[in-house]
Short mmCIF file of C-alpha atoms and ligand atoms in Angstrom, two decimals:
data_model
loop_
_atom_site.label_atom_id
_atom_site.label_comp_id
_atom_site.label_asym_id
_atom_site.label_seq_id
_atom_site.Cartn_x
_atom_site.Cartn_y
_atom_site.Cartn_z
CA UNK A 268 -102.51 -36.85 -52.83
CA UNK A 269 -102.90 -38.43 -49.51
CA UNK A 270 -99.42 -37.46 -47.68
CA UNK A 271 -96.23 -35.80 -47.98
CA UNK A 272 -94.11 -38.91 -48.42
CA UNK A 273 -96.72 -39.15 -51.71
CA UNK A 274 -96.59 -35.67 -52.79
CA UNK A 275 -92.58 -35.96 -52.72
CA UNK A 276 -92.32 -39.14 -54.29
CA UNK A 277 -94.66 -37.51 -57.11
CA UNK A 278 -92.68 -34.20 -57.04
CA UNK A 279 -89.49 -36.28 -58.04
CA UNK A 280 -91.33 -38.16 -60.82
CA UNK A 281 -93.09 -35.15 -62.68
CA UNK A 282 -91.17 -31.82 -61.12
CA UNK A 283 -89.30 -31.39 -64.44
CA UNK A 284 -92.23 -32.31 -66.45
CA UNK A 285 -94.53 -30.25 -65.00
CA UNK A 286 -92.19 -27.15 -65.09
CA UNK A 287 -91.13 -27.29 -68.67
CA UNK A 288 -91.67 -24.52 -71.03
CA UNK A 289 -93.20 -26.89 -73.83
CA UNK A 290 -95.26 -28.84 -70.97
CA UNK A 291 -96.69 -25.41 -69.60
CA UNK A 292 -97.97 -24.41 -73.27
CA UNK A 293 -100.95 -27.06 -72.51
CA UNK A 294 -102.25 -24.42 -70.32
CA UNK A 295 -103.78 -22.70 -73.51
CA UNK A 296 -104.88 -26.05 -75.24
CA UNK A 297 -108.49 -27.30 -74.19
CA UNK A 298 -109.21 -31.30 -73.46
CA UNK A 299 -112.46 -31.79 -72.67
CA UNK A 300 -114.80 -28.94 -72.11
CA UNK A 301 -113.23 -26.26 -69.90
CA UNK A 302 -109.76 -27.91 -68.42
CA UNK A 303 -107.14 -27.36 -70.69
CA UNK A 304 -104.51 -30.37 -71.41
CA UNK A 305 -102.13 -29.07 -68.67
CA UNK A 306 -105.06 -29.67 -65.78
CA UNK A 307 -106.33 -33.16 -67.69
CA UNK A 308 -102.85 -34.35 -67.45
CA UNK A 309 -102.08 -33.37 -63.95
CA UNK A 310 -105.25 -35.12 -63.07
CA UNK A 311 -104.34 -38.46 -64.83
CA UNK A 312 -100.97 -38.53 -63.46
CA UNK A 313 -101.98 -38.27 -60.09
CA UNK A 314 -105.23 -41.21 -60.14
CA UNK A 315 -102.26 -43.52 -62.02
CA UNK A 316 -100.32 -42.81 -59.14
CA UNK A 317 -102.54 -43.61 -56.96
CA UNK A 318 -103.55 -46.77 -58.28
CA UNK A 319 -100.01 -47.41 -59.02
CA UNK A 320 -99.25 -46.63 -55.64
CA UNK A 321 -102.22 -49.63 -54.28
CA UNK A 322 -101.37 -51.79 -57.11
CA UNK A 323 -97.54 -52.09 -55.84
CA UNK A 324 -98.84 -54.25 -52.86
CA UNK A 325 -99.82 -57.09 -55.18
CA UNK A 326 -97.05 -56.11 -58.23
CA UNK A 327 -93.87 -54.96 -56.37
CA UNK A 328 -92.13 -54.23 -59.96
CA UNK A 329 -94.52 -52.34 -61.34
CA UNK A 330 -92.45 -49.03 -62.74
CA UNK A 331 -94.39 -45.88 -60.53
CA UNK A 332 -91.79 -43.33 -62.33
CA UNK A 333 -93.30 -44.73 -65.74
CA UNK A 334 -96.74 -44.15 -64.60
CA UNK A 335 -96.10 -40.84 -63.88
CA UNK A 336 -94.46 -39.84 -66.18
CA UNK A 337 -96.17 -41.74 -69.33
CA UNK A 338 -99.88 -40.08 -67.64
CA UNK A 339 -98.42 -36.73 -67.72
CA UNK A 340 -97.20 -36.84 -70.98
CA UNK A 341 -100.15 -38.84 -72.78
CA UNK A 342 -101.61 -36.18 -74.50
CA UNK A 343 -98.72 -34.09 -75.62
CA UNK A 344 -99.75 -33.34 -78.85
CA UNK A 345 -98.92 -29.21 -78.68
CA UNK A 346 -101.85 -28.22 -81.17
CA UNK A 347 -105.75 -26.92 -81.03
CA UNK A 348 -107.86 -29.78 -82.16
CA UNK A 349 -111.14 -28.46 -81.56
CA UNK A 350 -110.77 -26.99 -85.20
CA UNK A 351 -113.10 -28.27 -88.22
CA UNK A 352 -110.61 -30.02 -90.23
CA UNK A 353 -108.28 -33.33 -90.29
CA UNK A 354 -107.07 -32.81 -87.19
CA UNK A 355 -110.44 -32.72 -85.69
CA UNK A 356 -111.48 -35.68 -87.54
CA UNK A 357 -108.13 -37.16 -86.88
CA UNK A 358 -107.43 -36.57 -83.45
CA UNK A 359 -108.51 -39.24 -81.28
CA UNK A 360 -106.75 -42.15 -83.65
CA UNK A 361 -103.64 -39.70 -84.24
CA UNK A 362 -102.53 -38.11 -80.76
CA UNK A 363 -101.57 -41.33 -79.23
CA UNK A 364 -98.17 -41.38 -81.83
CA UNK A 365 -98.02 -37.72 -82.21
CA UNK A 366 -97.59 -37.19 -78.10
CA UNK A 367 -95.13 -40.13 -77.81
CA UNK A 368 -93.16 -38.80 -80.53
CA UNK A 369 -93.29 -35.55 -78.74
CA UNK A 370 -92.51 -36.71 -75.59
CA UNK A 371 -89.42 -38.60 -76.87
CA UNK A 372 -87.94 -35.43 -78.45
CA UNK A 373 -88.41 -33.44 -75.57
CA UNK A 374 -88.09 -35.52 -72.78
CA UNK A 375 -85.60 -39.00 -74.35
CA UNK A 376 -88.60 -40.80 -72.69
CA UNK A 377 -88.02 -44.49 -72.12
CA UNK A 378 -89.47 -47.29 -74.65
CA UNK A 379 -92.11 -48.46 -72.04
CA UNK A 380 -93.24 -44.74 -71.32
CA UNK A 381 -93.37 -44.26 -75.23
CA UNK A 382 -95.44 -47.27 -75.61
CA UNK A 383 -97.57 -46.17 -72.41
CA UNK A 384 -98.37 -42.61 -74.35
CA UNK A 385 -98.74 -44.58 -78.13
CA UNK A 386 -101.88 -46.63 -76.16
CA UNK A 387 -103.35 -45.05 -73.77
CA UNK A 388 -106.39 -44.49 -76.18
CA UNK A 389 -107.60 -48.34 -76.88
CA UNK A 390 -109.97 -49.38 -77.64
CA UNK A 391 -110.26 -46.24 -79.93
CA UNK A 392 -107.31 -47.41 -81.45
CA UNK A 393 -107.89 -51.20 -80.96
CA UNK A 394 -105.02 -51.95 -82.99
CA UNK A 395 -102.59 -50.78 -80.16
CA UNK A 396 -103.46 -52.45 -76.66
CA UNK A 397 -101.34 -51.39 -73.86
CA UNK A 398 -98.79 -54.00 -73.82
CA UNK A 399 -97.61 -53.79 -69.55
CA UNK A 400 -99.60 -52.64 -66.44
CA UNK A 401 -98.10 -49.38 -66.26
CA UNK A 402 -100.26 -49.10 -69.54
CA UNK A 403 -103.40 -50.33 -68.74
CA UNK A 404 -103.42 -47.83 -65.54
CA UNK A 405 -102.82 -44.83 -67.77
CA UNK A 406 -105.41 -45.53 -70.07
CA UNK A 407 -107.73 -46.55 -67.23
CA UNK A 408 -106.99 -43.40 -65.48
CA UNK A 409 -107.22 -40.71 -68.61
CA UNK A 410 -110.51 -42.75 -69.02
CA UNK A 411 -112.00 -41.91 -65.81
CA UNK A 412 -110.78 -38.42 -65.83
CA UNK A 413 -111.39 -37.73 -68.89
CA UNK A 414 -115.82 -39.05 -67.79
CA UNK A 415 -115.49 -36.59 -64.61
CA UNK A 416 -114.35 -33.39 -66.13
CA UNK A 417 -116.65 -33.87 -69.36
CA UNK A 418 -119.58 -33.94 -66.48
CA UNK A 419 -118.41 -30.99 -64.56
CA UNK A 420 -117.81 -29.06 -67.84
CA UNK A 421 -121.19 -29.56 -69.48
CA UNK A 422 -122.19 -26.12 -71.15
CA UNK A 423 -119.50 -24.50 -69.61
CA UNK A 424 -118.03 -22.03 -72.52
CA UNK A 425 -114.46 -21.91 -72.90
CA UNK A 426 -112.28 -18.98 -72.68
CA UNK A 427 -108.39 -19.80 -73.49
CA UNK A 428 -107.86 -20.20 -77.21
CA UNK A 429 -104.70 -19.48 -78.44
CA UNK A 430 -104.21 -18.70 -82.59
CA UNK A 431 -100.49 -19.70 -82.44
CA UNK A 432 -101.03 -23.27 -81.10
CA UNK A 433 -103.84 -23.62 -83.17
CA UNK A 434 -101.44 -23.42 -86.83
FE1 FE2 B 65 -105.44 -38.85 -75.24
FE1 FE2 B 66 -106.18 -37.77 -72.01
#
């Protein structure tokens, strides 16, 4: 985050996210490697709003509070996955719906965030392509993320595993 004007304006997007009981439980869920999904999603909000943030020089509409808010709530799915089983098998096609659907119970997301979370994962699922910029950025940014902390993880054993999130 580059200054305080940013850090606010990002505070007043994600502060209630970020400090919600059922947004806190991704602390004990793993992403990739070591970071759990609370980290991975911190980290994808923040490059989408920087990019955001550059891209709003060329696209003055584009909806920052969307990318946000759609990044930090992309993969809130609320279960183990790395588990032998359907889910594991599943997971990559399947989280996209399951975290918007989430998201909208929790949170009464908007339509555009919903549709942000429900494609952040093409081309995996190449049958849903982001359908606004705010989209594209999210799944550009959990992309990138996503590369960087599966390098810094390598062979790194993980410790958090919580039994409860995992049924
Ligand atoms: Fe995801
Ligand atoms: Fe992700």
């Amino acid at each position: 985050m580059d200054n305080i004007k940013n850090i606010e304006l990002f505070s007043a997007y994600a502060g209630d996210i970020i400090n919600h009981e059922s947004f806190l439980r991704g602390k004990h869920i793993f992403s990739h490697g070591t970071i759990t999904i609370y980290e991975h999603s911190i980290n994808v909000a923040m490059l989408a709003f920087r990019i955001a943030e550059k891209q709003t020089i060329k696209h003055p509409a584009l909806d920052i509070r969307c990318v946000v808010r759609a990044a930090l709530l992309h993969d809130f799915f609320l279960y183990e996955w790395h588990i032998p089983g359907w889910r594991y098998v599943m997971h990559g096609w399947a989280h996209p719906s399951i975290a918007a659907n989430k998201a909208r119970e929790v949170f009464g997301i908007t339509d555009k965030e919903y549709s942000c979370i429900r494609t952040h994962m093409w081309p995996w699922t190449f049958w849903r392509l982001p359908r606004c910029r705010e989209g594209w950025i999210i799944s550009w940014a959990d992309k990138l993320v996503a590369l960087k902390e599966a390098a810094l993880c390598r062979g790194k054993r993980r410790k958090l595993y919580d039994p409860i999130l995992s049924t």
